[in-house]
Short mmCIF file of C-alpha atoms in Angstrom, two decimals:
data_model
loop_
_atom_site.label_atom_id
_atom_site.label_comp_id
_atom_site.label_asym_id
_atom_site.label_seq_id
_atom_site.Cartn_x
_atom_site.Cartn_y
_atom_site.Cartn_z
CA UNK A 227 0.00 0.00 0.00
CA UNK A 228 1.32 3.21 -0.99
CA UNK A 229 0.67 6.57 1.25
CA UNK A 230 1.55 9.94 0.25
CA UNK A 231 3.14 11.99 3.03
CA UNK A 232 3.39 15.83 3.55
CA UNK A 233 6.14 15.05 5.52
CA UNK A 234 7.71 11.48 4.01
CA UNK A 235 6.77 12.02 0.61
CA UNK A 236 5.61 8.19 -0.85
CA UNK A 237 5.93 5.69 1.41
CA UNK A 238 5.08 1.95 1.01
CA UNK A 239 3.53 0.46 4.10
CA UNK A 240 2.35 -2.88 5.02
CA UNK A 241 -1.11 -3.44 5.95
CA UNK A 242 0.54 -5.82 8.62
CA UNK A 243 2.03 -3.22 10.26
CA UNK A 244 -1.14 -0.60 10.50
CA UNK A 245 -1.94 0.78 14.29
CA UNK A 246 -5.82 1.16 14.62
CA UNK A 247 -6.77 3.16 17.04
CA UNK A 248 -10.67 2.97 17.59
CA UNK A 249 -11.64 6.22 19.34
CA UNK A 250 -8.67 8.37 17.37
CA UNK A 251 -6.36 10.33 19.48
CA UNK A 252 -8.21 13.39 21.55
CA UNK A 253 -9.01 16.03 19.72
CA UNK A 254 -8.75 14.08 16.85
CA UNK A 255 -11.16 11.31 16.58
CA UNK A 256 -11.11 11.06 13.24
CA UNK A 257 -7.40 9.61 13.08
CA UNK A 258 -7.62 5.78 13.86
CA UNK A 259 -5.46 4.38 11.59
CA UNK A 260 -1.53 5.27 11.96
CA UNK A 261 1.78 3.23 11.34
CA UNK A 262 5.18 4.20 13.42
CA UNK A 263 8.06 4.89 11.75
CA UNK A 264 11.23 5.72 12.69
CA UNK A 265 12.86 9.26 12.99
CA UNK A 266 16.09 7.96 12.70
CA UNK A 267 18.10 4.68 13.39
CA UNK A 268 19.70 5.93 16.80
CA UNK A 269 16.91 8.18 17.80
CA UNK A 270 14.61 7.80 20.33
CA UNK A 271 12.20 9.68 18.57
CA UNK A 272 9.74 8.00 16.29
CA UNK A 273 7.16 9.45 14.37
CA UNK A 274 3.22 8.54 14.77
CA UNK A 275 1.83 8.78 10.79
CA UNK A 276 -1.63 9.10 10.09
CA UNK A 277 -3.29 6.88 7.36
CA UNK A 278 -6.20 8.78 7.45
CA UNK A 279 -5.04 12.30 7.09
CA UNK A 280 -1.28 12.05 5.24
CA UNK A 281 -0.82 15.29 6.43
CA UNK A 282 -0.95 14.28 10.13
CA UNK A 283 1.87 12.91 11.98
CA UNK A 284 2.95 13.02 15.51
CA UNK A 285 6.20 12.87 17.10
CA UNK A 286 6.21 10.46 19.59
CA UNK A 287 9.13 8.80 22.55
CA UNK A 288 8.98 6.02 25.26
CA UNK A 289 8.40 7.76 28.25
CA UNK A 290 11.11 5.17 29.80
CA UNK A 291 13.78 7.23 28.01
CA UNK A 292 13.78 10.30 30.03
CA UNK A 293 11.65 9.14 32.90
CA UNK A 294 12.39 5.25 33.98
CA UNK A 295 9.83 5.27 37.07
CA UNK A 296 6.81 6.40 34.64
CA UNK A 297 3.93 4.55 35.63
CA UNK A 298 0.33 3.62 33.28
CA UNK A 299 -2.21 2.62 35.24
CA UNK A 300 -4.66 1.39 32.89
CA UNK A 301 -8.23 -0.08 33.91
CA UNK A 302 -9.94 -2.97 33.14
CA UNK A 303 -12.45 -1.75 30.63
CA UNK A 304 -9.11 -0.63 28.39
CA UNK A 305 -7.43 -3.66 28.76
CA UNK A 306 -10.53 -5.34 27.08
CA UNK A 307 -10.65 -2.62 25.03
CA UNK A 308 -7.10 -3.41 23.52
CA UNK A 309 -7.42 -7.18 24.13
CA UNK A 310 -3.92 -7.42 26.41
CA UNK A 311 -4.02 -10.70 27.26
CA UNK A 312 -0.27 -10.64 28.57
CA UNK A 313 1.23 -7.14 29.63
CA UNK A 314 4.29 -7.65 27.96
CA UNK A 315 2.30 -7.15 24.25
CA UNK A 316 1.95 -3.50 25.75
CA UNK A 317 4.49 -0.62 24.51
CA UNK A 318 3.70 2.88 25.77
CA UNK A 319 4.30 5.94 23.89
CA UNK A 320 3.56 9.38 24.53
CA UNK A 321 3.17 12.52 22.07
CA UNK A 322 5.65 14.86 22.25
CA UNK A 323 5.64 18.72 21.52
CA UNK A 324 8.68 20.27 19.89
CA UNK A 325 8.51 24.34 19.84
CA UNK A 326 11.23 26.73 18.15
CA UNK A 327 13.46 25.96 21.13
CA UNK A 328 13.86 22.35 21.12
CA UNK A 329 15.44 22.65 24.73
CA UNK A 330 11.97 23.35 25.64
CA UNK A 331 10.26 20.18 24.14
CA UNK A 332 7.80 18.68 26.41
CA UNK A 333 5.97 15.34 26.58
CA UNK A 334 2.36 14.69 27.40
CA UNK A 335 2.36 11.90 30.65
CA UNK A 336 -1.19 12.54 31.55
CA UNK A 337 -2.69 10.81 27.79
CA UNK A 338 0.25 8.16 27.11
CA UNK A 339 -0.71 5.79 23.71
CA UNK A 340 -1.14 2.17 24.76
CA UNK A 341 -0.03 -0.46 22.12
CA UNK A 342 -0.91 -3.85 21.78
CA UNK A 343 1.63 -4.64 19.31
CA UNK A 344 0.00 -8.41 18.88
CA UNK A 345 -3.26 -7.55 17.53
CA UNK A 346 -1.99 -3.64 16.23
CA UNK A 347 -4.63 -2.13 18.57
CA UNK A 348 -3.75 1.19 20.36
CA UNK A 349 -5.92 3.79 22.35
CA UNK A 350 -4.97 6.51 24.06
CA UNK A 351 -6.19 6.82 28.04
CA UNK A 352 -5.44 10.10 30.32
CA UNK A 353 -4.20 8.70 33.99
CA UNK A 354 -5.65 10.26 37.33
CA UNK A 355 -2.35 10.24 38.66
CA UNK A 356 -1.88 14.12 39.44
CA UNK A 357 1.78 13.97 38.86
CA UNK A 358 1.36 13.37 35.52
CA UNK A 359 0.78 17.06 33.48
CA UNK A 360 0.19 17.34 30.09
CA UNK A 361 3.59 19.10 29.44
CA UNK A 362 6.55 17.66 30.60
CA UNK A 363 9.87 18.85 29.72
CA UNK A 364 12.25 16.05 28.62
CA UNK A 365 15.32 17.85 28.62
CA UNK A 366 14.77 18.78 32.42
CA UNK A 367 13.26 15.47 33.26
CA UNK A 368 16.69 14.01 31.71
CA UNK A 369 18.52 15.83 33.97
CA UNK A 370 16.92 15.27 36.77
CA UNK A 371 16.90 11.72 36.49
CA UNK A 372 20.53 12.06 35.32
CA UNK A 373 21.29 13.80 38.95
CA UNK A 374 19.29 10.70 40.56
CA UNK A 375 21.36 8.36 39.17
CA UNK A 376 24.52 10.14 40.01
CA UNK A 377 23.33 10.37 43.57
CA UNK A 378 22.57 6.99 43.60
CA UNK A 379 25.94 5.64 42.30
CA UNK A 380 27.06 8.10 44.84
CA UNK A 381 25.29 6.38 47.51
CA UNK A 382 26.52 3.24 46.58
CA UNK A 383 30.27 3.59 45.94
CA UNK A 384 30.31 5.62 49.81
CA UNK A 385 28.51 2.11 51.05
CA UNK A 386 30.99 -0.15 49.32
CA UNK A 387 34.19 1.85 50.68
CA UNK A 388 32.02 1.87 54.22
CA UNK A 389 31.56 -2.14 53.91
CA UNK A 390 34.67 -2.90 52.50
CA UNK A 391 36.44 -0.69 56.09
CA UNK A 392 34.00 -2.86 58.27
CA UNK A 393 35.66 -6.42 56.59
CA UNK A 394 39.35 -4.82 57.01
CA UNK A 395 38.94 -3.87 60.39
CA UNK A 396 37.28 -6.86 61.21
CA UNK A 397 39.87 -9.21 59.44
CA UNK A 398 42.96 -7.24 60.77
CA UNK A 399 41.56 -7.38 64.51
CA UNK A 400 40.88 -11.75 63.66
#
């Protein structure tokens, strides 16, 4: 199948690899039928394409890639919904904004995309978790979970120097 892009140009897709998504995304319920591709090969980044409107696509990221503890809590009515019968046929994505200054791009937590990538269904759900906003900025979320980390191997290297002085005292004083 062949789909003219505004932003690809032609592009041959496989029907195989279509992403319906029933309801559309919000604010845009006629979209349901999209395919990912990729931005580049070592990017992050892929890029949500509409089939439906060739002039539509959406940038979209793991939220895992800037922020590792990012939690979907999805309910039972959209697990039917998207027919998950085993939670690792799940891959969340979320849209992401990119302004002039792409220091400033942000993320949308509170309405992550959930993929079944079995069956190709996807649907988008907003969480009631209150940390999640609608605009997050990546950059600053990278950071901050860069600092964590840092702490963190902080933390451990000071525990491994305090354990390793407990063992030589106690070995030297044996």
């Amino acid at each position: 199948m062949k789909l003219n892009t505004s932003r690809f140009g032609e592009i041959e897709i496989s029907e195989s690899d279509l992403l319906n998504l029933p309801e559309g995304l919000i604010g845009f319920p006629e979209l349901n039928q999209f395919i990912l591709l990729d931005h580049d090969t070592d990017s992050p980044f892929k890029w949500l394409q509409s089939i439906n409107d060739p002039s539509m696509a959406f940038i979209v990221i793991s939220p895992l890639s800037f922020r590792p503890d990012y939690m979907v809590e999805v309910t039972e009515e959209e697990v039917s919904a998207l027919k998950l019968a085993n939670p690792d046929e799940a891959v969340i994505s979320v849209i992401v904004t990119i302004p002039m200054d792409p220091k400033k791009m942000s993320a949308n937590l509170k309405a992550p995309l959930v993929f079944n990538l079995s069956n190709k269904l996807g649907k988008q759900v907003i969480l009631k978790d209150p940390q999640y906003q609608t605009k997050h900025f990546i950059m600053e979320e990278m950071k901050r979970y860069s600092q964590r980390e840092s702490q963190n191997d902080l933390k451990k290297a000071i525990q491994q120097q305090l354990a390793s002085k407990v063992e030589n005292e106690a070995s030297s004083k044996g």
